[in-house]
Amino acid sequence: EGEFIMKIAVVMGSKSDLPKLESGIALIKEFGVEVAVRVLSAHRTPVELTKFLEDIKDDTDVIIAAAGKAAHLPGVVAAQTVTPVVGLPIKSSTMDGLDSLLSMVQMPGGIPVATVTIDSGLNAALMALEIIGIKYPKIAEKLVDYRQKRADKVLADDASLEI
């Protein structure tokens, strides 16, 4: 991309969310996109969260926000930026992530959060990459290759069946 700095920010409400994000963070890096990763809570560190969003506003294309339980982080982030926000609901001990999922998809009108599968850091990363693929054709090309490799694997598995 040369003169462009492609950047995706990943924010999680708790460090315990990191294992759900690791595969997605690795994929973002594999695609050659810079990634900033932070642990910031909508409730416990609101001042620091706001400062972080201010600091990244000019050089970040998409923000992935992961949270469990009440899962307010993606909405609080979306309320403070017009940068697209991908919400990643994290499974909690109480409702298997349904509470997190519903918190994210039930955003009030005017403050959207794109929400992906519970615990799927990979899908969050892919959604973020698809969003920046609109602006950066090289990323879109890499996504086409990524999908083709997965399709080829399924077809190879199909061809290897001996039933």
CSV table of C-alpha atoms in Angstrom, one decimal, residues 22-158:
chain,number,residue,atom,x,y,z
A,22,GLU,CA,-5.6,-14.1,19.1
A,23,SER,CA,-6.5,-15.9,15.8
A,24,GLY,CA,-8.1,-12.7,14.5
A,25,ILE,CA,-5.1,-10.5,15.5
A,26,ALA,CA,-2.8,-13.0,13.8
A,27,LEU,CA,-4.9,-12.9,10.6
A,28,ILE,CA,-4.8,-9.1,10.6
A,29,LYS,CA,-1.0,-9.1,10.8
A,30,GLU,CA,-0.8,-11.8,8.1
A,31,PHE,CA,-2.7,-9.5,5.8
A,32,GLY,CA,0.0,-6.8,6.5
A,33,VAL,CA,-2.3,-4.5,8.4
A,34,GLU,CA,-1.0,-2.7,11.5
A,35,VAL,CA,-3.0,-3.6,14.6
A,36,ALA,CA,-3.2,-1.8,18.0
A,37,VAL,CA,-4.4,-4.0,20.8
A,38,ARG,CA,-5.6,-2.6,24.2
A,39,VAL,CA,-7.4,-3.7,27.3
A,40,LEU,CA,-9.8,-0.8,28.2
A,41,SER,CA,-13.1,-1.0,30.0
A,42,ALA,CA,-16.1,1.0,29.2
A,43,HIS,CA,-17.0,1.1,32.9
A,44,ARG,CA,-13.7,0.9,34.8
A,45,THR,CA,-11.5,3.1,32.5
A,46,PRO,CA,-13.8,5.4,30.6
A,47,VAL,CA,-11.4,8.3,30.5
A,48,GLU,CA,-8.5,6.2,29.2
A,49,LEU,CA,-10.9,4.7,26.5
A,50,THR,CA,-11.9,8.1,25.3
A,51,LYS,CA,-8.3,9.2,25.2
A,52,PHE,CA,-7.3,6.1,23.2
A,53,LEU,CA,-10.1,6.7,20.7
A,54,GLU,CA,-9.0,10.3,20.3
A,55,ASP,CA,-5.4,9.2,19.7
A,56,ILE,CA,-6.3,6.7,17.0
A,57,LYS,CA,-9.0,8.7,15.2
A,58,ASP,CA,-6.8,9.9,12.3
A,59,ASP,CA,-5.1,6.6,11.4
A,60,THR,CA,-7.5,3.8,12.2
A,61,ASP,CA,-9.8,2.3,9.6
A,62,VAL,CA,-11.9,-0.1,11.8
A,63,ILE,CA,-12.2,-0.8,15.5
A,64,ILE,CA,-12.9,-4.3,16.9
A,65,ALA,CA,-14.4,-4.1,20.4
A,66,ALA,CA,-14.8,-7.3,22.3
A,67,ALA,CA,-16.7,-7.6,25.6
A,68,GLY,CA,-18.7,-10.0,27.7
A,69,LYS,CA,-21.6,-9.8,30.1
A,70,ALA,CA,-23.3,-6.4,29.7
A,71,ALA,CA,-20.9,-5.8,26.8
A,72,HIS,CA,-21.2,-2.1,26.6
A,73,LEU,CA,-17.7,-1.5,25.2
A,74,PRO,CA,-18.6,-1.7,21.5
A,75,GLY,CA,-21.5,0.7,21.9
A,76,VAL,CA,-19.5,3.1,24.0
A,77,VAL,CA,-16.8,3.1,21.4
A,78,ALA,CA,-19.3,3.6,18.6
A,79,ALA,CA,-20.9,6.5,20.4
A,80,GLN,CA,-17.5,8.3,20.4
A,81,THR,CA,-16.4,7.7,16.8
A,82,VAL,CA,-17.6,7.5,13.2
A,83,THR,CA,-15.0,4.8,12.5
A,84,PRO,CA,-16.7,1.5,11.9
A,85,VAL,CA,-17.0,-0.7,15.0
A,86,VAL,CA,-17.1,-4.5,14.8
A,87,GLY,CA,-18.5,-5.9,18.1
A,88,LEU,CA,-17.3,-9.3,19.3
A,89,PRO,CA,-19.5,-10.8,21.9
A,90,ILE,CA,-17.6,-12.9,24.4
A,91,LYS,CA,-19.2,-15.9,26.2
A,92,SER,CA,-19.7,-15.2,29.8
A,93,SER,CA,-20.3,-17.6,32.7
A,94,THR,CA,-24.0,-16.6,33.0
A,95,MET,CA,-25.8,-16.8,29.7
A,96,ASP,CA,-23.3,-18.4,27.3
A,97,GLY,CA,-22.7,-15.1,25.5
A,98,LEU,CA,-26.3,-14.4,24.6
A,99,ASP,CA,-26.3,-11.5,27.0
A,100,SER,CA,-23.2,-10.0,25.2
A,101,LEU,CA,-24.7,-10.7,21.8
A,102,LEU,CA,-28.0,-9.0,22.6
A,103,SER,CA,-26.3,-6.0,24.1
A,104,MET,CA,-24.4,-5.4,20.9
A,105,VAL,CA,-27.1,-6.1,18.3
A,106,GLN,CA,-29.7,-4.0,20.1
A,107,MET,CA,-27.9,-0.7,19.7
A,108,PRO,CA,-30.1,2.4,19.6
A,109,GLY,CA,-30.8,4.0,16.3
A,110,GLY,CA,-27.9,6.2,15.0
A,111,ILE,CA,-25.1,4.3,16.8
A,112,PRO,CA,-24.6,1.1,14.8
A,113,VAL,CA,-22.2,-1.8,15.8
A,114,ALA,CA,-21.6,-4.5,13.3
A,115,THR,CA,-21.7,-7.7,15.4
A,116,VAL,CA,-20.2,-11.1,14.7
A,117,THR,CA,-20.4,-14.6,16.1
A,118,ILE,CA,-20.0,-15.2,19.8
A,119,ASP,CA,-16.3,-15.8,20.6
A,120,SER,CA,-15.2,-15.5,17.0
A,121,GLY,CA,-12.2,-13.2,16.8
A,122,LEU,CA,-11.5,-14.7,13.4
A,123,ASN,CA,-14.9,-13.5,12.1
A,124,ALA,CA,-14.3,-10.0,13.7
A,125,ALA,CA,-11.0,-9.8,11.9
A,126,LEU,CA,-12.4,-10.9,8.6
A,127,MET,CA,-15.3,-8.3,8.9
A,128,ALA,CA,-12.8,-5.6,9.7
A,129,LEU,CA,-10.6,-6.6,6.8
A,130,GLU,CA,-13.6,-6.7,4.4
A,131,ILE,CA,-14.4,-3.1,5.5
A,132,ILE,CA,-10.9,-1.8,4.8
A,133,GLY,CA,-10.9,-3.9,1.6
A,134,ILE,CA,-13.2,-1.2,0.2
A,135,LYS,CA,-10.5,1.4,0.6
A,136,TYR,CA,-7.4,-0.9,-0.1
A,137,PRO,CA,-7.8,-3.1,-3.1
A,138,LYS,CA,-4.8,-5.3,-2.1
A,139,ILE,CA,-6.7,-6.3,1.1
A,140,ALA,CA,-9.7,-7.2,-1.0
A,141,GLU,CA,-7.5,-9.3,-3.3
A,142,LYS,CA,-6.0,-11.1,-0.2
A,143,LEU,CA,-9.5,-11.8,1.0
A,144,VAL,CA,-10.5,-13.4,-2.3
A,145,ASP,CA,-7.3,-15.6,-2.0
A,146,TYR,CA,-8.1,-16.5,1.6
A,147,ARG,CA,-11.6,-17.6,0.7
A,148,GLN,CA,-10.4,-19.6,-2.3
A,149,LYS,CA,-7.9,-21.5,-0.1
A,150,ARG,CA,-10.7,-22.5,2.2
A,151,ALA,CA,-12.9,-23.6,-0.7
A,152,ASP,CA,-10.0,-25.6,-2.1
A,153,LYS,CA,-9.6,-27.3,1.3
A,154,VAL,CA,-13.3,-28.3,1.4
A,155,LEU,CA,-13.1,-29.7,-2.2
A,156,ALA,CA,-9.9,-31.6,-1.4
A,157,ASP,CA,-11.7,-33.1,1.7
A,158,ASP,CA,-14.6,-34.0,-0.5
